[in-house]
XYZ file of C-alpha atoms in Angstrom:
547
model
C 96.496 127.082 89.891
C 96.261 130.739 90.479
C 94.844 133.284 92.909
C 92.182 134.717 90.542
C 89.425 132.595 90.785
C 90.578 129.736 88.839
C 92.897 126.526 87.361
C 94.218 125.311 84.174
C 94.568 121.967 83.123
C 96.516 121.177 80.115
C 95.602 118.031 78.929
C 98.942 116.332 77.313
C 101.119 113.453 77.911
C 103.271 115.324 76.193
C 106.591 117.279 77.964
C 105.751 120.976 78.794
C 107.630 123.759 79.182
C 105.654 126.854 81.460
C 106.704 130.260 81.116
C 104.986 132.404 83.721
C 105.442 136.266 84.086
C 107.222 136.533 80.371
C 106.048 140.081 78.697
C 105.314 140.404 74.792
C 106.299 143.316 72.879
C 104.116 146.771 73.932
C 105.129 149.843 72.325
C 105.640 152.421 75.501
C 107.664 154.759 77.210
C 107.490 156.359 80.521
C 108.966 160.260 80.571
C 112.008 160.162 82.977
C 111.840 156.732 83.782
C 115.310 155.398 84.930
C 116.600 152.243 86.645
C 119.005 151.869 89.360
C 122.803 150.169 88.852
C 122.755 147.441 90.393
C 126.411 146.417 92.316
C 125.836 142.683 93.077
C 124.162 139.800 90.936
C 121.487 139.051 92.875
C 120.318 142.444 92.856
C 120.998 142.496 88.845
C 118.840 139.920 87.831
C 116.094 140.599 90.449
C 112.657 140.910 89.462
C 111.638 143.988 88.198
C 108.103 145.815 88.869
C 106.302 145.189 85.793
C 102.801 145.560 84.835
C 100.408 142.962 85.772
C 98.117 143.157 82.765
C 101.239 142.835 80.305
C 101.965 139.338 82.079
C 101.690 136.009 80.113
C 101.880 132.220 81.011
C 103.157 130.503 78.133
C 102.970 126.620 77.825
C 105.205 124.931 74.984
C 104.592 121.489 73.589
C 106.738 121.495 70.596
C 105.719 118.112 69.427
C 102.174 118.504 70.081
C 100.180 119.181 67.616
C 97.504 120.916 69.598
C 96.023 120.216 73.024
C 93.031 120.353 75.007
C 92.931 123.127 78.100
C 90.200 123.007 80.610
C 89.697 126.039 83.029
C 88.289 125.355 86.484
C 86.598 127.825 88.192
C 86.229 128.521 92.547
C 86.253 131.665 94.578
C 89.460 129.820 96.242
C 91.945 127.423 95.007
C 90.812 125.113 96.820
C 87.091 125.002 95.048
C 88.800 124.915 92.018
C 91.391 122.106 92.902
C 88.088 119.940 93.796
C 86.321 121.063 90.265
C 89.576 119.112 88.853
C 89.114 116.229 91.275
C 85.691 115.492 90.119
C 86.431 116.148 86.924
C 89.602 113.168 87.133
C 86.859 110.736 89.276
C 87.073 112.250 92.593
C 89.992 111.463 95.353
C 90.665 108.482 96.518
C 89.245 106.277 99.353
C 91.735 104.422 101.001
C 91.166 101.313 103.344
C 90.725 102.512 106.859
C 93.700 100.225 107.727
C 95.702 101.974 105.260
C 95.988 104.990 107.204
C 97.739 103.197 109.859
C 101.357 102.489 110.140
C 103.442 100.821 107.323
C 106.741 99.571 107.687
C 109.236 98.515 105.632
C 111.298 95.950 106.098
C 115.293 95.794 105.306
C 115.753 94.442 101.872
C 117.121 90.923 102.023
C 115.046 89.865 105.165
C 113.829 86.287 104.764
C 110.587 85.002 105.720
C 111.337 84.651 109.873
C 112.962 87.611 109.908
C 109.662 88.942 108.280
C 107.668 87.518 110.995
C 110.317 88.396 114.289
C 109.876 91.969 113.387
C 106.058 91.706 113.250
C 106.221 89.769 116.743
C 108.923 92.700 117.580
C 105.583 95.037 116.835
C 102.773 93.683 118.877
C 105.663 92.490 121.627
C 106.755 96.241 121.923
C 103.133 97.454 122.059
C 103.999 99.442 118.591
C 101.184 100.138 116.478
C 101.564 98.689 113.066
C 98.594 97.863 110.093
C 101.223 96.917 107.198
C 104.485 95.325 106.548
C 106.217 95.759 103.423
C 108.626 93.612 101.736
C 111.666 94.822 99.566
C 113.318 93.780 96.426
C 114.403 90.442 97.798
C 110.870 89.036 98.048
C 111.594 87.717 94.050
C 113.397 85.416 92.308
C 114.867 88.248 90.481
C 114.263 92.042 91.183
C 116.058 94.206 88.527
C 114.378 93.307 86.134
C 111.255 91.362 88.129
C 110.464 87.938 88.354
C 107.161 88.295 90.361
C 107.950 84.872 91.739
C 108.949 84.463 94.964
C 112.009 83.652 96.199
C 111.899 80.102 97.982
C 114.927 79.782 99.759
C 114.337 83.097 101.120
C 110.534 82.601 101.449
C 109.540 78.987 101.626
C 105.917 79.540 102.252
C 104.888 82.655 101.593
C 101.224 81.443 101.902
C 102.141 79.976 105.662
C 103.542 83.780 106.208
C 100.315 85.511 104.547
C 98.730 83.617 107.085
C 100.170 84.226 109.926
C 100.813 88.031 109.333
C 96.946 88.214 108.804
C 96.317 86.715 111.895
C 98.147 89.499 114.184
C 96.382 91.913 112.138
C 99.282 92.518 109.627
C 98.511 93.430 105.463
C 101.324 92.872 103.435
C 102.374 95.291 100.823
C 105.283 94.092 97.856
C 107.352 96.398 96.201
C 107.886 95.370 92.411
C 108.570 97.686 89.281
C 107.084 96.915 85.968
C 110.540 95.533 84.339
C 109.576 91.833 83.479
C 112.948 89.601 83.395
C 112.848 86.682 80.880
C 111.889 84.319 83.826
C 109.042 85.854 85.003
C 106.257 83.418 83.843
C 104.318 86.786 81.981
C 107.462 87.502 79.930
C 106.918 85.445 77.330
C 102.976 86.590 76.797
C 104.086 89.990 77.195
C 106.441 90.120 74.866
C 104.302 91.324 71.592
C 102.292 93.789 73.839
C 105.700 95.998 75.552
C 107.782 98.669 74.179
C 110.751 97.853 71.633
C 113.973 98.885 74.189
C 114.597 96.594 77.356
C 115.443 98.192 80.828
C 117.700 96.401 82.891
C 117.108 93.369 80.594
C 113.287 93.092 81.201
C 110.207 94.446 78.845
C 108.204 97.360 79.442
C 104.632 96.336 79.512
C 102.506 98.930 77.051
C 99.703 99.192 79.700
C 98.203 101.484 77.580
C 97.026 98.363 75.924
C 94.415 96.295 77.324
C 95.903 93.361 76.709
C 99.425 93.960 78.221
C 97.092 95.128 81.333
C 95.125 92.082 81.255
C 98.382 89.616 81.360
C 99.835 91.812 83.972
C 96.779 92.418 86.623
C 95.342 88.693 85.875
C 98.682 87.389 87.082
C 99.236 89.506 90.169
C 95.462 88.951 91.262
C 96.259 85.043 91.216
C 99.513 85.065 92.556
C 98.891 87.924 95.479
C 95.876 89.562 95.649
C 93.765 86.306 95.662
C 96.015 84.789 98.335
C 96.035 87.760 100.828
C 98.226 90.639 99.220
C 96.848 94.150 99.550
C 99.109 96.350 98.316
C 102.470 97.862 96.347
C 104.916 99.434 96.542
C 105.346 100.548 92.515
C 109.327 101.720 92.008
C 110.983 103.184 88.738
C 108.024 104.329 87.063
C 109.311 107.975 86.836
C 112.070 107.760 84.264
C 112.596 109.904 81.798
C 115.618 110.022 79.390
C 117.629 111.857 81.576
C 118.195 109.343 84.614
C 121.083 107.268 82.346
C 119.987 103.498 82.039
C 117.401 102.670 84.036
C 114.655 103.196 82.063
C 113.680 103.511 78.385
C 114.636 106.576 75.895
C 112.309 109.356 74.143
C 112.508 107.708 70.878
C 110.968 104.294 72.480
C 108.202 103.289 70.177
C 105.226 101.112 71.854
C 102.130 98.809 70.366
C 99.772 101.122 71.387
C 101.160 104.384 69.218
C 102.767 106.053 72.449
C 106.559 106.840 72.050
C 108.501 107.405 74.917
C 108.146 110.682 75.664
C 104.373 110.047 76.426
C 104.997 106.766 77.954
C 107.210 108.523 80.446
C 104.705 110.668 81.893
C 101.849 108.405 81.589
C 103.598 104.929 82.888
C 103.102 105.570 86.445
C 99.105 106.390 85.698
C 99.078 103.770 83.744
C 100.431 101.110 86.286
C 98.894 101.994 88.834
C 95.273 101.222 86.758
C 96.432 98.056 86.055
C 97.577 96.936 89.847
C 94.149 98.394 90.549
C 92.226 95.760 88.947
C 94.279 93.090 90.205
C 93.410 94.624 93.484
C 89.487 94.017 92.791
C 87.070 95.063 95.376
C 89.730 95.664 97.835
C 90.972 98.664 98.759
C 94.521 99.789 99.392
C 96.687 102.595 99.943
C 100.066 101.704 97.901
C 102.936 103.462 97.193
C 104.093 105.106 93.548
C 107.247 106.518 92.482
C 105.169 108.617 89.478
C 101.957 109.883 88.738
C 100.708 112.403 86.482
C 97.272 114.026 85.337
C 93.868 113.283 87.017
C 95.087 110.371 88.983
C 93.170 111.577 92.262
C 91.222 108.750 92.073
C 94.053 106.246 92.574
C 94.750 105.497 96.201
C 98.743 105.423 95.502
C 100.850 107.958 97.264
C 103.832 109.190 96.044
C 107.379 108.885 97.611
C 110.990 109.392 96.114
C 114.500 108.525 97.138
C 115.711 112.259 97.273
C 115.691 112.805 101.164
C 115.939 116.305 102.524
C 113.181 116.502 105.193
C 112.263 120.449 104.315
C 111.762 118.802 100.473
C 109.445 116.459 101.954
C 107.411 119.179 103.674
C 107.320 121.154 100.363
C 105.834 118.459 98.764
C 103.810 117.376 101.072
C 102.166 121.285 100.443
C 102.386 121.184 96.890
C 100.845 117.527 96.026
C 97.629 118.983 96.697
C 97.362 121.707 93.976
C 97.434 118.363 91.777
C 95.124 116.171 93.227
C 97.966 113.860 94.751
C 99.117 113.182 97.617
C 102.750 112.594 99.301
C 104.402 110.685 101.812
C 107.543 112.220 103.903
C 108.485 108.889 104.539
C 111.057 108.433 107.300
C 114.012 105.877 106.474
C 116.904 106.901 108.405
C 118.244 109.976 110.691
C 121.287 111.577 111.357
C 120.715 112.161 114.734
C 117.735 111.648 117.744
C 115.993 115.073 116.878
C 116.053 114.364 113.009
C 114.386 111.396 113.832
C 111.522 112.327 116.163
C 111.420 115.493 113.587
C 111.001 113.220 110.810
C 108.670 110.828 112.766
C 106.190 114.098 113.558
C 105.972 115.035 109.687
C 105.063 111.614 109.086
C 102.085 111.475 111.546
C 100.540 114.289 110.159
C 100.667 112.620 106.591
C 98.294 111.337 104.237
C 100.284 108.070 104.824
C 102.565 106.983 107.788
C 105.597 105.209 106.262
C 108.949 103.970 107.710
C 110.724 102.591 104.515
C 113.799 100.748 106.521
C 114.775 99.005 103.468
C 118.509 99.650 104.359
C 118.595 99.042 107.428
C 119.997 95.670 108.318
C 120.248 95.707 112.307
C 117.229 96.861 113.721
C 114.943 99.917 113.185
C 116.130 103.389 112.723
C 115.319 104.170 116.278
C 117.568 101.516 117.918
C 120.612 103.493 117.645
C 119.052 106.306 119.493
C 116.993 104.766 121.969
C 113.834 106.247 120.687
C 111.639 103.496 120.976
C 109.291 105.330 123.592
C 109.360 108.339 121.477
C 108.384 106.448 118.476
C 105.439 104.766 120.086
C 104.137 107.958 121.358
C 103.816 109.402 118.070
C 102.671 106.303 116.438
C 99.702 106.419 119.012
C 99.290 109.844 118.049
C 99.074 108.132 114.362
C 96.488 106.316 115.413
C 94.330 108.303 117.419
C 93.420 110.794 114.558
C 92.725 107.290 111.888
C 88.532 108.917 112.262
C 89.694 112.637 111.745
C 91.954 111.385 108.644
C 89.021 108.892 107.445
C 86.825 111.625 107.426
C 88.891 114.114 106.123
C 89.057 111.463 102.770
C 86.117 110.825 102.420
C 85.501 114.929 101.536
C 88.413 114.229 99.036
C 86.227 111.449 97.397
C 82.882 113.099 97.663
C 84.071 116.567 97.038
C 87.231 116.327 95.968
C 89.199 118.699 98.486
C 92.617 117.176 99.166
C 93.589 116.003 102.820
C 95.973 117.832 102.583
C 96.744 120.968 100.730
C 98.458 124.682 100.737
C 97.184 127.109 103.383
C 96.612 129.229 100.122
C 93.819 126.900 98.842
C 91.211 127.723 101.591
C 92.710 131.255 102.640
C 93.199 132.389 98.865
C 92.328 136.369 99.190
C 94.992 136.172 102.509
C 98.226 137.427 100.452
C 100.690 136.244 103.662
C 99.581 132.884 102.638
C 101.359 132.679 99.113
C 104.543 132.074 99.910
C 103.971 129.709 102.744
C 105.493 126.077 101.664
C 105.875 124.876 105.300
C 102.633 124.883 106.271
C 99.745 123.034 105.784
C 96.088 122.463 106.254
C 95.039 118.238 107.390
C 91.557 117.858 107.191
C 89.318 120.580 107.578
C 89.758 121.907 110.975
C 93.942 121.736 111.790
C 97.085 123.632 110.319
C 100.399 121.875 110.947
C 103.439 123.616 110.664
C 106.573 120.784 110.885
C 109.665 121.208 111.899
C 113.335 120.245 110.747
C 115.916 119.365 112.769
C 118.483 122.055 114.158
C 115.086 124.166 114.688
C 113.254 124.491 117.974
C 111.755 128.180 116.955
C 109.841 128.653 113.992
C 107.354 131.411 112.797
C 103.826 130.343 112.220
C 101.225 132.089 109.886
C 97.780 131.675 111.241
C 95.245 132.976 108.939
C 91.959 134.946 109.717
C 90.068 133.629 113.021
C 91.007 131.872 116.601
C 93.043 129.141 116.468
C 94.155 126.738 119.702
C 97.117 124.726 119.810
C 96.251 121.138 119.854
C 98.464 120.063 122.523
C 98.098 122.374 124.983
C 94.672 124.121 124.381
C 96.652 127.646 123.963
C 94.408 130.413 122.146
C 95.721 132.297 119.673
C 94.793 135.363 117.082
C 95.593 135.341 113.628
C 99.007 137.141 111.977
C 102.744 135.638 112.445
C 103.494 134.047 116.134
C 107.204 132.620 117.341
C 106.726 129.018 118.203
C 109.116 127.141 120.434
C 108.128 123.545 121.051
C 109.994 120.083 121.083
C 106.830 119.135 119.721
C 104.986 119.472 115.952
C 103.029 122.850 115.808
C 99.184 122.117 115.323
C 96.800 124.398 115.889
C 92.807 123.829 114.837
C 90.233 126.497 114.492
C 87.904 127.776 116.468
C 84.687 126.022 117.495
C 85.808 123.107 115.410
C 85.477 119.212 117.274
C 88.216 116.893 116.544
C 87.801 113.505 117.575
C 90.702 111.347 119.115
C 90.799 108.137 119.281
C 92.146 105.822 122.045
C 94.693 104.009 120.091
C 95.082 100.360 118.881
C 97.675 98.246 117.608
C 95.962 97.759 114.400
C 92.836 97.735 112.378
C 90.062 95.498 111.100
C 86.765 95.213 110.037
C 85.419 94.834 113.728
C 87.527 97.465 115.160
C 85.327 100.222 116.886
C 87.062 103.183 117.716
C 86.598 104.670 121.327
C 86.435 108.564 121.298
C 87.123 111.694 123.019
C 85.673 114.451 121.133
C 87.746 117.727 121.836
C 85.761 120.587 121.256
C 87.950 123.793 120.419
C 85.896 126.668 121.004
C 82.264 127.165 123.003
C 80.458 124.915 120.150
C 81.265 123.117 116.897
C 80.877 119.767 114.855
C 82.557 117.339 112.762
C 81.500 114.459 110.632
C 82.279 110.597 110.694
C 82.432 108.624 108.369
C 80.830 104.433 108.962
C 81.477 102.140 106.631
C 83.570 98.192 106.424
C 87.058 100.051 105.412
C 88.028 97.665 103.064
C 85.616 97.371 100.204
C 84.851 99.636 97.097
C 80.904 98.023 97.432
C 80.597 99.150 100.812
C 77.953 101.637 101.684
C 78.873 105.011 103.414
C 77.223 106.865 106.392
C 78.204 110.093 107.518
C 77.776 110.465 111.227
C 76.916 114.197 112.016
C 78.793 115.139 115.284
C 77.855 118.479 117.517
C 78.749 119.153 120.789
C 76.822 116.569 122.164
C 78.341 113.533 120.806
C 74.828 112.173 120.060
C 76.528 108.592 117.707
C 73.733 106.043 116.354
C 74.120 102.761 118.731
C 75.997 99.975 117.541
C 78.232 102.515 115.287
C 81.853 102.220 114.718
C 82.484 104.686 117.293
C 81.470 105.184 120.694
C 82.017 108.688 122.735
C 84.209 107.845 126.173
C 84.853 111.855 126.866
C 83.907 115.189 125.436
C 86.128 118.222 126.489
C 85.435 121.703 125.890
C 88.848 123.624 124.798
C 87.776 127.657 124.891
């Protein structure tokens, strides 16, 4: 992306190597021209004021023969970002339950203690719309099995069941390593690559009829019987990660070598999970994606953990059409916690991954549990903001979430801004880390009011000093807050207060079942008013003027 109006795509599977700012050879010389002598190293190998119109990007492909570059045009980024989207399918829609709160359960939980921590959920008055289960779900996990494990889990279809009917989805993790027992191996064998990892094939998915034997399977095994999502690990190898996954030189029935395979696995798992999923719709997990994938409802996660990383990414996803989960696992202390917990509310996916932890939750230890649930409300209460807010990135193809750069692109304070970010249309959240209870806060052109306590404030740089997550919205923009629930479903109707920032404004809402691809859409025009269509999703409880 750049700040001039538009976007490049390059369109390889192949590695690339980006050279930005690099100068070619120009004859010149200024006339007494002379350079200071620099007495430290930093100030050595500084950048040096050079000429803007002698600048070059470079890309290198060394193997490629030649590739195919697509420019995308927009007055900001963030018009050209959605030119990309549209041109890759659009964004995703996610299931409205998706947006809710996923946890994780620790790894080698067996089927009651599965179902005491969902009891521990509706008990505690915690909201919760998934569950996810770890490796030990399978017969065998490293490589996978994709059967499950029956002393562990001796009716899975009696636990489907049961989850489903306190409003739990279930979500499996799984990598695409088949082990020799799985019941696919032996059909899979002619269609994967020729070098094992961790003893199991590597489906070629970029055949269709690896991606056949694989999606087939999982749709009778789990999607047919009440499965409605993944959690897809150790699809971002590459040969430099040692043994865990296959090397360049990998050769593959479809003509893809390794190299290519690496960055396109992840893309191409997550197409084939996709049709096992059907007519439902999800919002799974991915450990790698790669080129116009925005139509994929997978977010991305890693097991690198620094909490200002997470924020990063969560700002930089959106230049590519993805989006990324700060997930929250465990905390080093109360504040990292609740600062960790904040992050994830304002994500495009709220996801405690306690895969590790054996005792508990992560916020036993600290007593946190009212904490938690006040921010998990908070969660909830902004599920019709966030729906909305998606459905733009389908229709339109402007990330939820995205760089304050995108929509303020001619505002030069906002280019180096990587802890920032805009959610939805109408707020700017600004997270904190722990260890920090001031931070500075860039508010670009207009009025904005904090969201907590109504506060006005001008544009330019202000001090913040909150326990609390900085949001702020813009003026004369409506968001609308939900009262919270303990979960969703298809009958859930959301009870609203519609918070008017400003002496007028609007929003849209989006009506629709939540869970289908073949459902048909409504956008529900909001003003100040909060004139809703009767028997709609939502009903309006309060509207509040915040000026």
């Amino acid at each position: 992306m750049t700040s001039c109006g538009y976007g490049v795509y390059i369109d390889t599977g192949r590695y690339v190597a980006m050279y930005t700012g690099y100068q070619r050879k120009i004859r010149r010389h200024t006339e007494g021209e002379t350079s200071s002598i620099a007495i430290s190293t930093d100030e050595l190998y500084s950048s040096r004021k050079e000429s803007v119109a002698d600048a070059y990007v470079l890309a290198d492909i060394p193997v490629a023969k030649g590739v195919d570059i697509y420019i995308f045009q927009g007055d900001t980024i963030s018009d050209a970002v959605s030119q990309y989207n549209l041109f890759s399918g659009g964004g995703c829609m996610p299931s409205l339950w998706g947006l809710g709160m996923l946890y994780r359960c620790f790894a080698h939980s067996p089927q009651h203690q599965v179902i005491e921590m969902a009891d521990y959920f509706r008990s505690h008055n915690l909201p919760c719309d998934i569950i996810g289960l770890e490796p030990g779900w399978q017969t065998n996990s490293y490589s996978c099995s994709y059967v499950w494990n029956s002393e562990k889990f001796p009716n899975p279809g009696e636990m489907l069941d049961d989850l489903k009917t306190k409003g739990f989805h279930v979500n499996l993790w799984e990598h695409a390593f088949v082990h020799p027992s799985s019941p696919i191996y032996e059909s899979l064998y002619s269609h994967s690559g020729d070098f094992e990892v961790w003893n199991g094939l590597v489906p070629d998915f970029a055949l269709e009829k690896a991606g056949e034997i694989f999606s087939d399977y999982h749709r009778r095994e789990f999607t047919d019987k009440g499965i409605t999502g993944f959690k897809l690990d150790e699809c971002d190898g590459s040969d430099y990660v040692g043994s865990w996954s296959f090397p360049n030189c990998a050769a593959f029935p479809s003509g893809l070598d390794g190299e290519q395979m690496h960055s396109l696995f992840g893309v191409l798992y997550q197409r084939t999970m996709l049709k096992a999923l059907g007519n439902v719709r999800t919002l799974s997990q991915v450990r790698n994606s790669h080129a116009c994938a925005a139509p994929y409802p997978f977010v991305l996660y890693s097991d690198l953990y620094d909490h200002s990383d997470f924020i990063r990414r969560s700002v930089n996803a959106g230049f590519s059409g993805l989006l990324w989960t700060p997930e929250l696992r465990h905390a080093i202390s109360r504040e990292d916690l609740i600062r960790r917990m904040q992050s994830l509310v304002f994500s495009p996916q709220a996801l405690i991954n306690a895969w590790y932890i054996e005792d508990g939750t992560p916020w036993d230890e600290f007593g946190a549990e009212d904490e938690v649930r006040k921010l998990m409300e908070c969660r909830m209460s902004l599920i019709p903001y966030l729906y909305a807010a998606f459905y733009q990135y389908y229709k339109e193809g402007i990330p939820p979430v995205r760089a304050l750069v995108c929509d303020f692109t001619d505002d030069a304070e906002t280019y180096y801004i990587d802890n920032e970010y805009m959610y939805g249309q109408s707020m700017l959240v600004a997270p904190m880390v722990t260890g920090e209870h001031t931070r500075r806060v860039y508010l670009p052109e207009g009025v904005w009011y904090d969201y907590w306590t109504g506060d006005k404030y001008q544009c330019g740089w202000h001090d913040i000093t909150s326990e609390n997550i900085p949001v702020f919205v813009r003026d004369n923009c409506i968001i609308p807050v939900a009262k919270p629930l303990q979960c969703i479903n298809e009958d859930t109707v959301f009870e609203l207060e519609l918070r008017c920032y400003g002496s007028h404004g609007s929003c849209k809402l989006i009506e629709d079942d939540g869970v289908t691809y073949t459902s048909d859409f409504k956008e529900l025009s909001v003003d100040f008013k909060g004139d809703l269509p009767e028997n709609s999703r939502y009903i309006v409880s309060n509207i509040r003027f915040i000026c």
